[in-house]
Amino acid sequence: MTMRSPIAALALLLSTAAPALAAEAGAKPSLLDPHLGLMTWTIVVFVLLAVGLYYFAWGPILEAVNGREQALRDAMAAAEKDRNDAARLLAEQRAAIEAARNEAQRYIAEGRATAESMRGEMLEQTRLQQAELLERARKEIESEKVKAIDELRREAVDLALAGAGKLIGQKLDGAADRKLVEQYLATLGNK
Amino acid sequence: MKTASLAALLASLVLAAAPLRAQDRPATPAPVASTVEQDSAAVTLTAQEPAAAEHAAPEGEHEAGPVDIITPHITNGDHMEIPYWKFPFFKEIELPHWKPIVIGGLSFDMSPSKHVVFLLLGSTILFLMMVLAARSLRRAAVKGEAPKGGANAIEAMILYIRNEVILPNVGHHGEGFVPYLLTAFFFILTLNLIGLVPYGSTATGNISVTATLAIMTFITVEVAGVRAQGWGYLNTLFYWNNDLPIVLRPVLFLIMSPVEMIGKLTKPFALAIRLFANMTAGHIVVLALMGLIFSFAGPLSAAPLFMSVLIMVLELFVAFLQAFIFTLLSSVFIGQIRESHH
């Protein structure tokens, strides 16, 4: 019976708002007469429809929509995750390639440095060897020369002694003679 | 494509006009006959007899004089026209009369009148469409593929009304109001559209139907208010402002409380009148323009035809618009009363 006061109020408002219309439309087919039977029909039909649609339409439809929205959200989240993963993997790959390149660069530089140093070393070594060889050769030559000079000197002493012996007619063969000549020759050699 | 649909619309308009032309047959009993006498009715149209008689001659004798064809069309009645295969392609049937049920001094005439028939027809069509759409959508959801066809359109409408109209307006935790408001939207929309179909009648152009809908919204709003505010709901009925000086409080209470209460009643009243007036007005305009076709009865009658086609297209828009407005305003009212204690 909560319905009655609004109906009454509405009817009151209708009659106050549109007396002219109501008067003109006449008694029989009035446009603004609330008809209780039709109102009851409307309530019955509407309530039945609302209940029917609630159970057979809105529920399933919104459920399906929510399900699809959920699926969509999931798919989007998965796609987002995949994309992030891909980006991460790409970054990792890039970093790895960069690292490899750096390493290669480093190896090349290292190899070059090694080769450089080795070359220098070998050059140095060669030079040293060469110098050593030269030195040795020079020393040998020097010693050969000294030896030859000594030989020559001894020969000269012998010749001189032989010559001098012949001259003085006696054999100058004593160690003292030899020493004498050698002393003399040494003074010559020093000149 | 466009010309084809325009031609179909024209054909349907001509079909719709056919019943009007022969409305004043002598066989037609009470309602029309009574309106014949009162030719001073607000919405009357004088159907020119010569023009009508040319076509409706086989139907029998015709009384001369102005005949109101608009009022019977837009008001409820115990007759309705159904499609018929012979000229003039309609048949008038009389709907059964039931004895009114009297409860506590109120007489409920539950006879299935024209608008009752269209209420039932519209609800049945709506229910079947929605159930089919729901089945299609559920099947698509189970299969995990995108839904297709009309179900998609219905789903788009439902989602738009729910997400853009209802939920933002009724406020937080307003999901409980969605079924009522969705039903109201589609109920009004279907009835509006059925009124535009030839042989159709607009149940939402009847003040009883719109008033009932408005009362249901009113009850929903008040129940929402009581549930949301508890005793604070009384503040929406009575005006008691604690910021005022103590002397003024009872004075303003007496002045403002009736205003508050009237304000409460104005909203459903406006809802009822808006829907009723919009639907009725559109039909009156279309019918008046169609009546001009017969008044002119010459080459000039093509002009009102095109005008009525245009108005018909406008009516199509209004059918959607009014259903939308009703739902939107109901949502806003519910949202207002739920929010007002903040």
PDB file of C-alpha atoms in Angstrom, chain B residues 116-236:
ATOM      1  CA  VAL B 116      -1.661  -4.170 -22.516  1.00  0.00           C
ATOM      2  CA  VAL B 117      -1.278  -6.288 -25.627  1.00  0.00           C
ATOM      3  CA  PHE B 118       1.696  -4.208 -26.719  1.00  0.00           C
ATOM      4  CA  LEU B 119       3.184  -4.303 -23.241  1.00  0.00           C
ATOM      5  CA  LEU B 120       3.068  -8.068 -23.359  1.00  0.00           C
ATOM      6  CA  LEU B 121       4.246  -8.233 -26.958  1.00  0.00           C
ATOM      7  CA  GLY B 122       7.145  -5.868 -26.343  1.00  0.00           C
ATOM      8  CA  SER B 123       8.194  -7.646 -23.179  1.00  0.00           C
ATOM      9  CA  THR B 124       8.077 -11.011 -24.919  1.00  0.00           C
ATOM     10  CA  ILE B 125      10.154  -9.776 -27.841  1.00  0.00           C
ATOM     11  CA  LEU B 126      12.614  -8.106 -25.491  1.00  0.00           C
ATOM     12  CA  PHE B 127      12.883 -11.171 -23.302  1.00  0.00           C
ATOM     13  CA  LEU B 128      13.460 -13.498 -26.234  1.00  0.00           C
ATOM     14  CA  MET B 129      16.048 -11.185 -27.780  1.00  0.00           C
ATOM     15  CA  MET B 130      17.920 -10.845 -24.540  1.00  0.00           C
ATOM     16  CA  VAL B 131      17.843 -14.550 -23.778  1.00  0.00           C
ATOM     17  CA  LEU B 132      19.068 -15.365 -27.285  1.00  0.00           C
ATOM     18  CA  ALA B 133      21.789 -12.762 -27.002  1.00  0.00           C
ATOM     19  CA  ALA B 134      22.793 -14.119 -23.608  1.00  0.00           C
ATOM     20  CA  ARG B 135      22.959 -17.643 -25.015  1.00  0.00           C
ATOM     21  CA  SER B 136      25.042 -16.524 -27.969  1.00  0.00           C
ATOM     22  CA  LEU B 137      27.388 -14.568 -25.722  1.00  0.00           C
ATOM     23  CA  ARG B 138      27.767 -17.413 -23.288  1.00  0.00           C
ATOM     24  CA  ARG B 139      28.452 -19.854 -26.092  1.00  0.00           C
ATOM     25  CA  ALA B 140      31.100 -17.507 -27.473  1.00  0.00           C
ATOM     26  CA  ALA B 141      32.578 -17.135 -24.000  1.00  0.00           C
ATOM     27  CA  VAL B 142      32.759 -20.895 -23.522  1.00  0.00           C
ATOM     28  CA  LYS B 143      34.393 -21.350 -26.902  1.00  0.00           C
ATOM     29  CA  GLY B 144      36.752 -18.532 -26.078  1.00  0.00           C
ATOM     30  CA  GLU B 145      36.106 -16.620 -29.261  1.00  0.00           C
ATOM     31  CA  ALA B 146      34.725 -13.158 -29.928  1.00  0.00           C
ATOM     32  CA  PRO B 147      30.908 -12.932 -30.051  1.00  0.00           C
ATOM     33  CA  LYS B 148      29.380 -11.955 -33.352  1.00  0.00           C
ATOM     34  CA  GLY B 149      26.244 -10.506 -34.853  1.00  0.00           C
ATOM     35  CA  GLY B 150      23.333  -8.942 -33.028  1.00  0.00           C
ATOM     36  CA  ALA B 151      24.458 -10.231 -29.656  1.00  0.00           C
ATOM     37  CA  ASN B 152      27.420  -7.920 -30.002  1.00  0.00           C
ATOM     38  CA  ALA B 153      25.197  -4.904 -30.569  1.00  0.00           C
ATOM     39  CA  ILE B 154      23.036  -5.777 -27.583  1.00  0.00           C
ATOM     40  CA  GLU B 155      26.103  -6.349 -25.472  1.00  0.00           C
ATOM     41  CA  ALA B 156      27.530  -3.003 -26.540  1.00  0.00           C
ATOM     42  CA  MET B 157      24.305  -1.272 -25.533  1.00  0.00           C
ATOM     43  CA  ILE B 158      24.120  -3.071 -22.213  1.00  0.00           C
ATOM     44  CA  LEU B 159      27.724  -2.252 -21.442  1.00  0.00           C
ATOM     45  CA  TYR B 160      27.328   1.364 -22.456  1.00  0.00           C
ATOM     46  CA  ILE B 161      24.242   1.838 -20.291  1.00  0.00           C
ATOM     47  CA  ARG B 162      25.858   0.009 -17.404  1.00  0.00           C
ATOM     48  CA  ASN B 163      29.326   1.506 -17.513  1.00  0.00           C
ATOM     49  CA  GLU B 164      28.648   4.998 -18.786  1.00  0.00           C
ATOM     50  CA  VAL B 165      25.163   5.793 -17.542  1.00  0.00           C
ATOM     51  CA  ILE B 166      24.294   3.755 -14.475  1.00  0.00           C
ATOM     52  CA  LEU B 167      27.486   3.049 -12.567  1.00  0.00           C
ATOM     53  CA  PRO B 168      29.025   6.556 -12.682  1.00  0.00           C
ATOM     54  CA  ASN B 169      25.745   8.126 -11.551  1.00  0.00           C
ATOM     55  CA  VAL B 170      24.465   5.862  -8.801  1.00  0.00           C
ATOM     56  CA  GLY B 171      27.785   6.073  -6.994  1.00  0.00           C
ATOM     57  CA  HIS B 172      29.865   3.475  -5.230  1.00  0.00           C
ATOM     58  CA  HIS B 173      28.559  -0.058  -4.895  1.00  0.00           C
ATOM     59  CA  GLY B 174      25.718   0.717  -7.245  1.00  0.00           C
ATOM     60  CA  GLU B 175      25.788  -2.690  -8.943  1.00  0.00           C
ATOM     61  CA  GLY B 176      22.538  -3.635  -7.238  1.00  0.00           C
ATOM     62  CA  PHE B 177      20.642  -1.016  -9.221  1.00  0.00           C
ATOM     63  CA  VAL B 178      21.934  -2.188 -12.584  1.00  0.00           C
ATOM     64  CA  PRO B 179      19.295  -4.879 -13.253  1.00  0.00           C
ATOM     65  CA  TYR B 180      16.373  -2.548 -12.534  1.00  0.00           C
ATOM     66  CA  LEU B 181      17.758   0.324 -14.586  1.00  0.00           C
ATOM     67  CA  LEU B 182      18.829  -1.896 -17.473  1.00  0.00           C
ATOM     68  CA  THR B 183      15.383  -3.460 -17.551  1.00  0.00           C
ATOM     69  CA  ALA B 184      13.775  -0.021 -17.478  1.00  0.00           C
ATOM     70  CA  PHE B 185      15.953   1.164 -20.354  1.00  0.00           C
ATOM     71  CA  PHE B 186      15.287  -1.778 -22.624  1.00  0.00           C
ATOM     72  CA  PHE B 187      11.623  -1.974 -21.629  1.00  0.00           C
ATOM     73  CA  ILE B 188      11.036   1.661 -22.557  1.00  0.00           C
ATOM     74  CA  LEU B 189      13.171   1.385 -25.675  1.00  0.00           C
ATOM     75  CA  THR B 190      11.327  -1.676 -26.942  1.00  0.00           C
ATOM     76  CA  LEU B 191       7.912  -0.156 -26.306  1.00  0.00           C
ATOM     77  CA  ASN B 192       8.965   3.093 -27.965  1.00  0.00           C
ATOM     78  CA  LEU B 193      10.208   1.260 -31.033  1.00  0.00           C
ATOM     79  CA  ILE B 194       7.195  -1.027 -31.275  1.00  0.00           C
ATOM     80  CA  GLY B 195       5.056   2.085 -31.441  1.00  0.00           C
ATOM     81  CA  LEU B 196       6.881   3.095 -34.629  1.00  0.00           C
ATOM     82  CA  VAL B 197       6.211  -0.195 -36.383  1.00  0.00           C
ATOM     83  CA  PRO B 198       3.125  -0.291 -38.603  1.00  0.00           C
ATOM     84  CA  TYR B 199       0.085  -1.634 -36.730  1.00  0.00           C
ATOM     85  CA  GLY B 200       1.966  -0.870 -33.547  1.00  0.00           C
ATOM     86  CA  SER B 201       0.882   1.245 -30.654  1.00  0.00           C
ATOM     87  CA  THR B 202       3.066   3.041 -28.165  1.00  0.00           C
ATOM     88  CA  ALA B 203       2.405   1.839 -24.653  1.00  0.00           C
ATOM     89  CA  THR B 204       4.938   4.380 -23.373  1.00  0.00           C
ATOM     90  CA  GLY B 205       2.695   7.056 -24.842  1.00  0.00           C
ATOM     91  CA  ASN B 206       0.190   6.201 -22.149  1.00  0.00           C
ATOM     92  CA  ILE B 207       0.367   8.152 -18.918  1.00  0.00           C
ATOM     93  CA  SER B 208      -0.567   5.096 -16.865  1.00  0.00           C
ATOM     94  CA  VAL B 209       2.455   3.176 -18.114  1.00  0.00           C
ATOM     95  CA  THR B 210       4.916   6.031 -17.750  1.00  0.00           C
ATOM     96  CA  ALA B 211       3.495   6.959 -14.340  1.00  0.00           C
ATOM     97  CA  THR B 212       3.923   3.377 -13.177  1.00  0.00           C
ATOM     98  CA  LEU B 213       7.486   3.351 -14.381  1.00  0.00           C
ATOM     99  CA  ALA B 214       8.108   6.677 -12.672  1.00  0.00           C
ATOM    100  CA  ILE B 215       6.564   5.372  -9.446  1.00  0.00           C
ATOM    101  CA  MET B 216       8.812   2.334  -9.581  1.00  0.00           C
ATOM    102  CA  THR B 217      11.791   4.632  -9.977  1.00  0.00           C
ATOM    103  CA  PHE B 218      10.454   6.756  -7.114  1.00  0.00           C
ATOM    104  CA  ILE B 219      10.210   3.729  -4.841  1.00  0.00           C
ATOM    105  CA  THR B 220      13.664   2.578  -5.889  1.00  0.00           C
ATOM    106  CA  VAL B 221      15.083   6.012  -5.150  1.00  0.00           C
ATOM    107  CA  GLU B 222      13.447   6.226  -1.710  1.00  0.00           C
ATOM    108  CA  VAL B 223      14.452   2.682  -0.780  1.00  0.00           C
ATOM    109  CA  ALA B 224      18.001   3.458  -1.887  1.00  0.00           C
ATOM    110  CA  GLY B 225      17.873   6.590   0.263  1.00  0.00           C
ATOM    111  CA  VAL B 226      16.690   4.719   3.339  1.00  0.00           C
ATOM    112  CA  ARG B 227      19.287   2.007   2.832  1.00  0.00           C
ATOM    113  CA  ALA B 228      22.135   4.421   2.261  1.00  0.00           C
ATOM    114  CA  GLN B 229      21.302   6.965   4.959  1.00  0.00           C
ATOM    115  CA  GLY B 230      19.260   5.139   7.591  1.00  0.00           C
ATOM    116  CA  TRP B 231      17.661   7.723   9.885  1.00  0.00           C
ATOM    117  CA  GLY B 232      19.438  10.426   7.914  1.00  0.00           C
ATOM    118  CA  TYR B 233      16.857   9.745   5.240  1.00  0.00           C
ATOM    119  CA  LEU B 234      14.484  11.954   7.241  1.00  0.00           C
ATOM    120  CA  ASN B 235      16.671  14.906   6.295  1.00  0.00           C
ATOM    121  CA  THR B 236      15.492  14.487   2.734  1.00  0.00           C
TER     122      THR B 236
END
